Amino acid sequence: MGRRAVTGSNTAMDGAATQSAADEAWPAAKANAAARAGVRLRLDGELATVVLARPDKRNAITPSTWWHLAEIGRALPGTVRAVLLRAEGGSFSAGLDRSVLVGGEGTAKTLIDLASADPIDAEMTIEAFQEAYTWWRRPDLITVAAVQGHAVGAGFQLALACDMRLVAEDARFAMREITLGLVPDLGGTKQLVDLVGPARGLEICATGRWIDAAEAYRIGLANKVIPTADLAMDAEVFVRELLAADRDALIETKALIHGAVRRDYDAQRAAERAAQVRRIRALAGR
């Protein structure tokens, strides 16, 4: 999997300890099973890189993809501060694999299975799928998606699950669930509305139209647009620059930014005051 020990200012002993923790968090058996499902994890000190690795299928998503992504969220060691999500091949993710819709060899759950299930059981199944999308917003992590090519439906929602999105010039987003008579159900409606507002969010979901990289940047879906050939390198540099920030200050800042969506102005000022006092006391050793 190409994991590396921590280098730089760490001692060799620190690097060995970090590598040992990485191997314990994501042992070979888990890594091999995830790789067969088209998901890879690389742990490199404070940075974890998650890779969608089914380029021959345009990184189409299956229940197995969801299961392994959720498992990665549970397995990340406490030393990880940032997660970079990227994909191999020309597309970030073409959305749901066809097998989820119509079945196929080795398929776990299909829409037909959910239709015939008890409604509570069906909702619990979808909730299990949603777990692959929820942990990216954890307060102790900064998460960044590097998106090239198509990011459709479940793939679009996975990019939305991250705190920030860096997009290649060829990136194209679409929430295509409505073309199948379905709704986005992986947490994407919340993040979409937080980013672009309810009116534009409804338009994007209701029409299923394509959004190119330039529009994604203009309406706030993307933080940066990067030449396609430079995306992988520039995304890693971007995340490592974020890691230069004080860990606890960054956690407090993320909490303030996310909380600002639901707080009024006075409540937000109060949250800022409380966070700043905690930081001052921590820096003073109190």
PDB file of C-alpha atoms in Angstrom:
ATOM      1  CA  MET A   1       0.000   0.000   0.000  1.00  0.00           C
ATOM      2  CA  GLY A   2       3.028   2.289   0.008  1.00  0.00           C
ATOM      3  CA  ARG A   3       2.690   3.494   3.603  1.00  0.00           C
ATOM      4  CA  ARG A   4       5.664   5.491   4.796  1.00  0.00           C
ATOM      5  CA  ALA A   5       7.067   6.136   8.220  1.00  0.00           C
ATOM      6  CA  VAL A   6       7.005   9.710   9.440  1.00  0.00           C
ATOM      7  CA  THR A   7      10.073  11.674   8.411  1.00  0.00           C
ATOM      8  CA  GLY A   8      11.410  15.158   9.002  1.00  0.00           C
ATOM      9  CA  SER A   9      11.738  16.279  12.603  1.00  0.00           C
ATOM     10  CA  ASN A  10      10.631  12.952  14.070  1.00  0.00           C
ATOM     11  CA  THR A  11      13.264  10.567  15.336  1.00  0.00           C
ATOM     12  CA  ALA A  12      13.670   7.094  13.889  1.00  0.00           C
ATOM     13  CA  MET A  13      12.034   5.733  17.038  1.00  0.00           C
ATOM     14  CA  ASP A  14       9.049   8.066  16.570  1.00  0.00           C
ATOM     15  CA  GLY A  15       8.756   6.982  12.951  1.00  0.00           C
ATOM     16  CA  ALA A  16       8.824   3.308  13.894  1.00  0.00           C
ATOM     17  CA  ALA A  17       6.164   3.859  16.547  1.00  0.00           C
ATOM     18  CA  THR A  18       3.958   5.718  14.083  1.00  0.00           C
ATOM     19  CA  GLN A  19       4.360   2.986  11.491  1.00  0.00           C
ATOM     20  CA  SER A  20       3.481   0.372  14.089  1.00  0.00           C
ATOM     21  CA  ALA A  21       0.335   2.282  15.014  1.00  0.00           C
ATOM     22  CA  ALA A  22      -0.572   2.569  11.330  1.00  0.00           C
ATOM     23  CA  ASP A  23      -0.164  -1.169  10.799  1.00  0.00           C
ATOM     24  CA  GLU A  24      -2.273  -1.874  13.871  1.00  0.00           C
ATOM     25  CA  ALA A  25      -5.030   0.483  12.719  1.00  0.00           C
ATOM     26  CA  TRP A  26      -5.143  -0.872   9.175  1.00  0.00           C
ATOM     27  CA  PRO A  27      -3.582  -4.353   9.071  1.00  0.00           C
ATOM     28  CA  ALA A  28      -2.840  -6.213   5.853  1.00  0.00           C
ATOM     29  CA  ALA A  29      -6.025  -8.297   5.993  1.00  0.00           C
ATOM     30  CA  LYS A  30      -8.206  -5.171   6.074  1.00  0.00           C
ATOM     31  CA  ALA A  31      -6.075  -3.457   3.448  1.00  0.00           C
ATOM     32  CA  ASN A  32      -6.352  -6.401   1.053  1.00  0.00           C
ATOM     33  CA  ALA A  33     -10.118  -6.734   1.500  1.00  0.00           C
ATOM     34  CA  ALA A  34     -10.611  -3.008   0.931  1.00  0.00           C
ATOM     35  CA  ALA A  35      -8.352  -3.046  -2.141  1.00  0.00           C
ATOM     36  CA  ARG A  36     -10.487  -5.792  -3.681  1.00  0.00           C
ATOM     37  CA  ALA A  37     -13.483  -3.490  -3.207  1.00  0.00           C
ATOM     38  CA  GLY A  38     -11.618  -0.608  -4.836  1.00  0.00           C
ATOM     39  CA  VAL A  39     -10.688   1.374  -1.722  1.00  0.00           C
ATOM     40  CA  ARG A  40      -7.139   2.048  -0.512  1.00  0.00           C
ATOM     41  CA  LEU A  41      -5.793   3.788   2.584  1.00  0.00           C
ATOM     42  CA  ARG A  42      -2.320   5.224   3.053  1.00  0.00           C
ATOM     43  CA  LEU A  43      -1.279   6.438   6.488  1.00  0.00           C
ATOM     44  CA  ASP A  44       1.605   8.890   6.588  1.00  0.00           C
ATOM     45  CA  GLY A  45       1.946  10.409  10.035  1.00  0.00           C
ATOM     46  CA  GLU A  46      -0.742  13.070  10.475  1.00  0.00           C
ATOM     47  CA  LEU A  47      -2.071  12.591   6.935  1.00  0.00           C
ATOM     48  CA  ALA A  48      -4.349   9.787   5.758  1.00  0.00           C
ATOM     49  CA  THR A  49      -5.024   9.409   2.048  1.00  0.00           C
ATOM     50  CA  VAL A  50      -8.131   7.499   0.951  1.00  0.00           C
ATOM     51  CA  VAL A  51      -8.182   6.430  -2.691  1.00  0.00           C
ATOM     52  CA  LEU A  52     -11.132   5.236  -4.758  1.00  0.00           C
ATOM     53  CA  ALA A  53      -9.446   2.630  -6.928  1.00  0.00           C
ATOM     54  CA  ARG A  54     -11.859   1.126  -9.460  1.00  0.00           C
ATOM     55  CA  PRO A  55     -10.816   3.214 -12.468  1.00  0.00           C
ATOM     56  CA  ASP A  56     -12.098   0.595 -14.927  1.00  0.00           C
ATOM     57  CA  LYS A  57     -15.585   1.136 -13.436  1.00  0.00           C
ATOM     58  CA  ARG A  58     -15.118   4.932 -13.166  1.00  0.00           C
ATOM     59  CA  ASN A  59     -15.013   4.363  -9.394  1.00  0.00           C
ATOM     60  CA  ALA A  60     -18.699   3.462  -9.299  1.00  0.00           C
ATOM     61  CA  ILE A  61     -19.830   2.863  -5.725  1.00  0.00           C
ATOM     62  CA  THR A  62     -21.159  -0.397  -4.286  1.00  0.00           C
ATOM     63  CA  PRO A  63     -22.315  -1.359  -0.769  1.00  0.00           C
ATOM     64  CA  SER A  64     -18.847  -2.854  -0.322  1.00  0.00           C
ATOM     65  CA  THR A  65     -17.323   0.559  -1.071  1.00  0.00           C
ATOM     66  CA  TRP A  66     -19.506   2.094   1.626  1.00  0.00           C
ATOM     67  CA  TRP A  67     -18.630  -0.620   4.133  1.00  0.00           C
ATOM     68  CA  HIS A  68     -14.885  -0.160   3.694  1.00  0.00           C
ATOM     69  CA  LEU A  69     -15.091   3.643   3.754  1.00  0.00           C
ATOM     70  CA  ALA A  70     -16.984   3.436   7.053  1.00  0.00           C
ATOM     71  CA  GLU A  71     -14.398   0.972   8.364  1.00  0.00           C
ATOM     72  CA  ILE A  72     -11.615   3.409   7.511  1.00  0.00           C
ATOM     73  CA  GLY A  73     -13.364   6.101   9.528  1.00  0.00           C
ATOM     74  CA  ARG A  74     -13.481   3.763  12.535  1.00  0.00           C
ATOM     75  CA  ALA A  75      -9.876   2.632  12.089  1.00  0.00           C
ATOM     76  CA  LEU A  76      -8.065   5.969  11.761  1.00  0.00           C
ATOM     77  CA  PRO A  77      -5.526   6.360  14.577  1.00  0.00           C
ATOM     78  CA  GLY A  78      -5.688   9.436  16.784  1.00  0.00           C
ATOM     79  CA  THR A  79      -2.462  10.753  15.259  1.00  0.00           C
ATOM     80  CA  VAL A  80      -4.288  11.534  11.989  1.00  0.00           C
ATOM     81  CA  ARG A  81      -5.272  15.195  11.651  1.00  0.00           C
ATOM     82  CA  ALA A  82      -6.160  15.439   7.963  1.00  0.00           C
ATOM     83  CA  VAL A  83      -7.646  13.137   5.335  1.00  0.00           C
ATOM     84  CA  LEU A  84      -7.221  13.556   1.593  1.00  0.00           C
ATOM     85  CA  LEU A  85      -9.795  11.783  -0.572  1.00  0.00           C
ATOM     86  CA  ARG A  86      -8.855  11.205  -4.185  1.00  0.00           C
ATOM     87  CA  ALA A  87      -9.584   8.789  -7.012  1.00  0.00           C
ATOM     88  CA  GLU A  88      -7.701   6.931  -9.707  1.00  0.00           C
ATOM     89  CA  GLY A  89      -8.487   7.256 -13.393  1.00  0.00           C
ATOM     90  CA  GLY A  90     -10.434   9.839 -15.336  1.00  0.00           C
ATOM     91  CA  SER A  91     -13.432  10.071 -13.006  1.00  0.00           C
ATOM     92  CA  PHE A  92     -13.775  10.742  -9.305  1.00  0.00           C
ATOM     93  CA  SER A  93     -16.902   8.567  -9.146  1.00  0.00           C
ATOM     94  CA  ALA A  94     -19.661   7.843 -11.630  1.00  0.00           C
ATOM     95  CA  GLY A  95     -22.117   7.268  -8.779  1.00  0.00           C
ATOM     96  CA  LEU A  96     -23.908   4.055  -7.900  1.00  0.00           C
ATOM     97  CA  ASP A  97     -22.668   0.884  -9.533  1.00  0.00           C
ATOM     98  CA  ARG A  98     -25.299  -0.636 -11.803  1.00  0.00           C
ATOM     99  CA  SER A  99     -25.357  -3.751  -9.608  1.00  0.00           C
ATOM    100  CA  VAL A 100     -26.912  -1.720  -6.782  1.00  0.00           C
ATOM    101  CA  LEU A 101     -29.818  -0.880  -9.063  1.00  0.00           C
ATOM    102  CA  VAL A 102     -30.457  -4.174 -10.856  1.00  0.00           C
ATOM    103  CA  GLY A 103     -28.397  -6.742  -8.989  1.00  0.00           C
ATOM    104  CA  GLY A 104     -25.518  -8.883 -10.121  1.00  0.00           C
ATOM    105  CA  GLU A 105     -23.048 -11.485  -8.995  1.00  0.00           C
ATOM    106  CA  GLY A 106     -22.026 -10.935  -5.374  1.00  0.00           C
ATOM    107  CA  THR A 107     -24.415  -7.987  -4.886  1.00  0.00           C
ATOM    108  CA  ALA A 108     -25.303  -7.400  -1.226  1.00  0.00           C
ATOM    109  CA  LYS A 109     -28.388  -5.139  -1.336  1.00  0.00           C
ATOM    110  CA  THR A 110     -30.304  -3.755  -4.289  1.00  0.00           C
ATOM    111  CA  LEU A 111     -33.134  -1.275  -4.550  1.00  0.00           C
ATOM    112  CA  ILE A 112     -35.459  -4.213  -5.145  1.00  0.00           C
ATOM    113  CA  ASP A 113     -34.369  -5.721  -1.822  1.00  0.00           C
ATOM    114  CA  LEU A 114     -35.084  -2.434  -0.048  1.00  0.00           C
ATOM    115  CA  ALA A 115     -38.507  -2.172  -1.691  1.00  0.00           C
ATOM    116  CA  SER A 116     -39.530  -5.555  -0.303  1.00  0.00           C
ATOM    117  CA  ALA A 117     -38.018  -4.999   3.159  1.00  0.00           C
ATOM    118  CA  ASP A 118     -39.810  -3.695   6.226  1.00  0.00           C
ATOM    119  CA  PRO A 119     -39.568   0.136   6.055  1.00  0.00           C
ATOM    120  CA  ILE A 120     -37.670   0.327   9.353  1.00  0.00           C
ATOM    121  CA  ASP A 121     -35.198  -2.323   8.169  1.00  0.00           C
ATOM    122  CA  ALA A 122     -34.789  -0.486   4.860  1.00  0.00           C
ATOM    123  CA  GLU A 123     -34.035   2.776   6.676  1.00  0.00           C
ATOM    124  CA  MET A 124     -31.509   0.993   8.889  1.00  0.00           C
ATOM    125  CA  THR A 125     -29.778  -0.342   5.770  1.00  0.00           C
ATOM    126  CA  ILE A 126     -29.548   3.161   4.308  1.00  0.00           C
ATOM    127  CA  GLU A 127     -28.292   4.458   7.660  1.00  0.00           C
ATOM    128  CA  ALA A 128     -25.461   1.909   7.488  1.00  0.00           C
ATOM    129  CA  PHE A 129     -24.597   3.204   4.014  1.00  0.00           C
ATOM    130  CA  GLN A 130     -24.635   6.783   5.344  1.00  0.00           C
ATOM    131  CA  GLU A 131     -21.903   5.946   7.852  1.00  0.00           C
ATOM    132  CA  ALA A 132     -19.398   6.036   4.982  1.00  0.00           C
ATOM    133  CA  TYR A 133     -20.257   9.735   4.581  1.00  0.00           C
ATOM    134  CA  THR A 134     -20.602  11.004   8.137  1.00  0.00           C
ATOM    135  CA  TRP A 135     -17.146  10.656   9.668  1.00  0.00           C
ATOM    136  CA  TRP A 136     -15.535  13.085   7.210  1.00  0.00           C
ATOM    137  CA  ARG A 137     -17.071  15.947   9.226  1.00  0.00           C
ATOM    138  CA  ARG A 138     -15.545  14.839  12.524  1.00  0.00           C
ATOM    139  CA  PRO A 139     -14.377  17.884  14.525  1.00  0.00           C
ATOM    140  CA  ASP A 140     -10.862  16.493  15.008  1.00  0.00           C
ATOM    141  CA  LEU A 141     -10.214  16.062  11.276  1.00  0.00           C
ATOM    142  CA  ILE A 142      -9.778  18.345   8.285  1.00  0.00           C
ATOM    143  CA  THR A 143     -10.942  16.526   5.155  1.00  0.00           C
ATOM    144  CA  VAL A 144     -10.300  17.491   1.533  1.00  0.00           C
ATOM    145  CA  ALA A 145     -11.625  15.881  -1.650  1.00  0.00           C
ATOM    146  CA  ALA A 146      -9.586  16.103  -4.867  1.00  0.00           C
ATOM    147  CA  VAL A 147     -12.092  15.725  -7.704  1.00  0.00           C
ATOM    148  CA  GLN A 148     -11.422  15.086 -11.371  1.00  0.00           C
ATOM    149  CA  GLY A 149     -13.814  14.111 -14.128  1.00  0.00           C
ATOM    150  CA  HIS A 150     -17.306  13.014 -13.178  1.00  0.00           C
ATOM    151  CA  ALA A 151     -18.626  13.186  -9.605  1.00  0.00           C
ATOM    152  CA  VAL A 152     -22.179  11.908  -9.877  1.00  0.00           C
ATOM    153  CA  GLY A 153     -24.866  11.126  -7.316  1.00  0.00           C
ATOM    154  CA  ALA A 154     -23.307   9.048  -4.547  1.00  0.00           C
ATOM    155  CA  GLY A 155     -19.887  10.241  -5.755  1.00  0.00           C
ATOM    156  CA  PHE A 156     -20.961  13.883  -5.650  1.00  0.00           C
ATOM    157  CA  GLN A 157     -22.268  13.354  -2.114  1.00  0.00           C
ATOM    158  CA  LEU A 158     -18.952  11.794  -1.073  1.00  0.00           C
ATOM    159  CA  ALA A 159     -17.101  14.891  -2.272  1.00  0.00           C
ATOM    160  CA  LEU A 160     -19.651  17.042  -0.425  1.00  0.00           C
ATOM    161  CA  ALA A 161     -19.011  15.072   2.772  1.00  0.00           C
ATOM    162  CA  CYS A 162     -15.518  16.581   2.992  1.00  0.00           C
ATOM    163  CA  ASP A 163     -14.749  19.977   4.505  1.00  0.00           C
ATOM    164  CA  MET A 164     -13.234  21.272   1.263  1.00  0.00           C
ATOM    165  CA  ARG A 165     -13.082  20.361  -2.404  1.00  0.00           C
ATOM    166  CA  LEU A 166     -10.225  20.947  -4.847  1.00  0.00           C
ATOM    167  CA  VAL A 167     -11.387  20.299  -8.389  1.00  0.00           C
ATOM    168  CA  ALA A 168      -9.621  19.671 -11.652  1.00  0.00           C
ATOM    169  CA  GLU A 169     -10.483  21.784 -14.667  1.00  0.00           C
ATOM    170  CA  ASP A 170     -12.319  18.807 -16.171  1.00  0.00           C
ATOM    171  CA  ALA A 171     -14.474  18.146 -13.073  1.00  0.00           C
ATOM    172  CA  ARG A 172     -18.237  17.856 -13.562  1.00  0.00           C
ATOM    173  CA  PHE A 173     -20.792  17.376 -10.786  1.00  0.00           C
ATOM    174  CA  ALA A 174     -24.387  16.159 -10.993  1.00  0.00           C
ATOM    175  CA  MET A 175     -26.985  14.967  -8.502  1.00  0.00           C
ATOM    176  CA  ARG A 176     -28.705  12.472 -10.808  1.00  0.00           C
ATOM    177  CA  GLU A 177     -30.897  10.591  -8.327  1.00  0.00           C
ATOM    178  CA  ILE A 178     -34.045  12.314  -9.548  1.00  0.00           C
ATOM    179  CA  THR A 179     -33.560  10.838 -13.032  1.00  0.00           C
ATOM    180  CA  LEU A 180     -34.090   7.429 -11.387  1.00  0.00           C
ATOM    181  CA  GLY A 181     -37.084   8.608  -9.382  1.00  0.00           C
ATOM    182  CA  LEU A 182     -34.960   8.689  -6.219  1.00  0.00           C
ATOM    183  CA  VAL A 183     -33.652  11.328  -3.793  1.00  0.00           C
ATOM    184  CA  PRO A 184     -30.119  12.022  -2.499  1.00  0.00           C
ATOM    185  CA  ASP A 185     -29.962  10.018   0.748  1.00  0.00           C
ATOM    186  CA  LEU A 186     -26.314  10.026   1.832  1.00  0.00           C
ATOM    187  CA  GLY A 187     -26.237  13.340   3.670  1.00  0.00           C
ATOM    188  CA  GLY A 188     -25.584  15.335   0.532  1.00  0.00           C
ATOM    189  CA  THR A 189     -28.642  17.586   0.756  1.00  0.00           C
ATOM    190  CA  LYS A 190     -27.431  19.085   4.042  1.00  0.00           C
ATOM    191  CA  GLN A 191     -23.925  19.869   2.817  1.00  0.00           C
ATOM    192  CA  LEU A 192     -25.214  21.118  -0.535  1.00  0.00           C
ATOM    193  CA  VAL A 193     -27.636  23.574   1.066  1.00  0.00           C
ATOM    194  CA  ASP A 194     -24.985  24.735   3.542  1.00  0.00           C
ATOM    195  CA  LEU A 195     -22.727  25.565   0.586  1.00  0.00           C
ATOM    196  CA  VAL A 196     -25.076  27.017  -2.029  1.00  0.00           C
ATOM    197  CA  GLY A 197     -28.363  27.756  -0.220  1.00  0.00           C
ATOM    198  CA  PRO A 198     -31.781  26.087  -0.480  1.00  0.00           C
ATOM    199  CA  ALA A 199     -32.941  27.606  -3.781  1.00  0.00           C
ATOM    200  CA  ARG A 200     -29.837  26.635  -5.766  1.00  0.00           C
ATOM    201  CA  GLY A 201     -29.582  23.327  -3.909  1.00  0.00           C
ATOM    202  CA  LEU A 202     -33.135  22.444  -4.940  1.00  0.00           C
ATOM    203  CA  GLU A 203     -32.427  23.446  -8.527  1.00  0.00           C
ATOM    204  CA  ILE A 204     -29.312  21.243  -8.663  1.00  0.00           C
ATOM    205  CA  CYS A 205     -31.147  18.223  -7.235  1.00  0.00           C
ATOM    206  CA  ALA A 206     -34.417  18.763  -9.099  1.00  0.00           C
ATOM    207  CA  THR A 207     -32.866  19.153 -12.545  1.00  0.00           C
ATOM    208  CA  GLY A 208     -29.982  16.703 -12.234  1.00  0.00           C
ATOM    209  CA  ARG A 209     -27.989  19.063 -14.448  1.00  0.00           C
ATOM    210  CA  TRP A 210     -24.218  19.147 -14.831  1.00  0.00           C
ATOM    211  CA  ILE A 211     -22.052  21.676 -12.997  1.00  0.00           C
ATOM    212  CA  ASP A 212     -18.607  22.261 -14.463  1.00  0.00           C
ATOM    213  CA  ALA A 213     -15.510  23.266 -12.503  1.00  0.00           C
ATOM    214  CA  ALA A 214     -15.866  26.987 -13.198  1.00  0.00           C
ATOM    215  CA  GLU A 215     -19.452  27.068 -11.945  1.00  0.00           C
ATOM    216  CA  ALA A 216     -18.592  24.870  -8.964  1.00  0.00           C
ATOM    217  CA  TYR A 217     -16.017  27.446  -7.908  1.00  0.00           C
ATOM    218  CA  ARG A 218     -18.327  30.380  -8.584  1.00  0.00           C
ATOM    219  CA  ILE A 219     -21.211  29.037  -6.472  1.00  0.00           C
ATOM    220  CA  GLY A 220     -19.051  27.792  -3.602  1.00  0.00           C
ATOM    221  CA  LEU A 221     -18.913  24.047  -4.231  1.00  0.00           C
ATOM    222  CA  ALA A 222     -15.174  24.172  -4.938  1.00  0.00           C
ATOM    223  CA  ASN A 223     -12.405  25.901  -2.998  1.00  0.00           C
ATOM    224  CA  LYS A 224      -9.933  25.889  -5.895  1.00  0.00           C
ATOM    225  CA  VAL A 225      -9.785  24.873  -9.551  1.00  0.00           C
ATOM    226  CA  ILE A 226      -6.512  23.198 -10.493  1.00  0.00           C
ATOM    227  CA  PRO A 227      -5.080  22.047 -13.845  1.00  0.00           C
ATOM    228  CA  THR A 228      -6.044  18.398 -14.192  1.00  0.00           C
ATOM    229  CA  ALA A 229      -2.469  17.163 -14.501  1.00  0.00           C
ATOM    230  CA  ASP A 230      -1.496  18.932 -11.255  1.00  0.00           C
ATOM    231  CA  LEU A 231      -4.444  17.873  -9.090  1.00  0.00           C
ATOM    232  CA  ALA A 232      -2.841  15.013  -7.149  1.00  0.00           C
ATOM    233  CA  MET A 233       0.332  16.895  -6.254  1.00  0.00           C
ATOM    234  CA  ASP A 234      -1.352  20.213  -5.534  1.00  0.00           C
ATOM    235  CA  ALA A 235      -3.991  18.563  -3.349  1.00  0.00           C
ATOM    236  CA  GLU A 236      -1.372  16.920  -1.149  1.00  0.00           C
ATOM    237  CA  VAL A 237       0.564  20.185  -0.850  1.00  0.00           C
ATOM    238  CA  PHE A 238      -2.662  21.976   0.108  1.00  0.00           C
ATOM    239  CA  VAL A 239      -3.474  19.471   2.850  1.00  0.00           C
ATOM    240  CA  ARG A 240       0.049  19.543   4.241  1.00  0.00           C
ATOM    241  CA  GLU A 241      -0.147  23.337   4.438  1.00  0.00           C
ATOM    242  CA  LEU A 242      -3.292  22.914   6.566  1.00  0.00           C
ATOM    243  CA  LEU A 243      -1.327  20.597   8.854  1.00  0.00           C
ATOM    244  CA  ALA A 244       1.060  23.453   9.638  1.00  0.00           C
ATOM    245  CA  ALA A 245      -1.657  25.004  11.813  1.00  0.00           C
ATOM    246  CA  ASP A 246      -1.843  24.361  15.561  1.00  0.00           C
ATOM    247  CA  ARG A 247      -3.931  21.214  16.023  1.00  0.00           C
ATOM    248  CA  ASP A 248      -6.196  22.411  18.820  1.00  0.00           C
ATOM    249  CA  ALA A 249      -6.674  25.851  17.296  1.00  0.00           C
ATOM    250  CA  LEU A 250      -7.698  24.221  14.025  1.00  0.00           C
ATOM    251  CA  ILE A 251     -10.215  21.978  15.808  1.00  0.00           C
ATOM    252  CA  GLU A 252     -11.708  24.986  17.584  1.00  0.00           C
ATOM    253  CA  THR A 253     -11.840  26.956  14.318  1.00  0.00           C
ATOM    254  CA  LYS A 254     -13.609  24.144  12.459  1.00  0.00           C
ATOM    255  CA  ALA A 255     -16.180  23.902  15.250  1.00  0.00           C
ATOM    256  CA  LEU A 256     -16.782  27.652  15.104  1.00  0.00           C
ATOM    257  CA  ILE A 257     -17.213  27.682  11.329  1.00  0.00           C
ATOM    258  CA  HIS A 258     -19.614  24.715  11.285  1.00  0.00           C
ATOM    259  CA  GLY A 259     -21.545  26.065  14.260  1.00  0.00           C
ATOM    260  CA  ALA A 260     -21.965  29.467  12.613  1.00  0.00           C
ATOM    261  CA  VAL A 261     -24.544  27.971  10.246  1.00  0.00           C
ATOM    262  CA  ARG A 262     -27.030  27.374  13.078  1.00  0.00           C
ATOM    263  CA  ARG A 263     -26.131  30.221  15.490  1.00  0.00           C
ATOM    264  CA  ASP A 264     -27.264  33.817  15.332  1.00  0.00           C
ATOM    265  CA  TYR A 265     -24.700  36.617  15.506  1.00  0.00           C
ATOM    266  CA  ASP A 266     -24.710  37.040  19.288  1.00  0.00           C
ATOM    267  CA  ALA A 267     -24.523  33.276  19.900  1.00  0.00           C
ATOM    268  CA  GLN A 268     -21.612  33.037  17.484  1.00  0.00           C
ATOM    269  CA  ARG A 269     -19.758  35.837  19.280  1.00  0.00           C
ATOM    270  CA  ALA A 270     -20.290  33.993  22.553  1.00  0.00           C
ATOM    271  CA  ALA A 271     -18.932  30.773  21.018  1.00  0.00           C
ATOM    272  CA  GLU A 272     -15.883  32.686  19.754  1.00  0.00           C
ATOM    273  CA  ARG A 273     -15.243  34.139  23.205  1.00  0.00           C
ATOM    274  CA  ALA A 274     -15.451  30.744  24.886  1.00  0.00           C
ATOM    275  CA  ALA A 275     -13.179  29.135  22.294  1.00  0.00           C
ATOM    276  CA  GLN A 276     -10.603  31.915  22.611  1.00  0.00           C
ATOM    277  CA  VAL A 277     -10.514  31.643  26.407  1.00  0.00           C
ATOM    278  CA  ARG A 278      -9.913  27.896  26.082  1.00  0.00           C
ATOM    279  CA  ARG A 279      -7.033  28.540  23.674  1.00  0.00           C
ATOM    280  CA  ILE A 280      -5.457  31.235  25.875  1.00  0.00           C
ATOM    281  CA  ARG A 281      -5.652  29.013  28.949  1.00  0.00           C
ATOM    282  CA  ALA A 282      -4.215  26.055  27.029  1.00  0.00           C
ATOM    283  CA  LEU A 283      -1.315  28.137  25.703  1.00  0.00           C
ATOM    284  CA  ALA A 284      -0.655  29.361  29.239  1.00  0.00           C
ATOM    285  CA  GLY A 285      -0.648  25.786  30.510  1.00  0.00           C
ATOM    286  CA  ARG A 286      -3.869  26.167  32.513  1.00  0.00           C
TER     287      ARG A 286
END
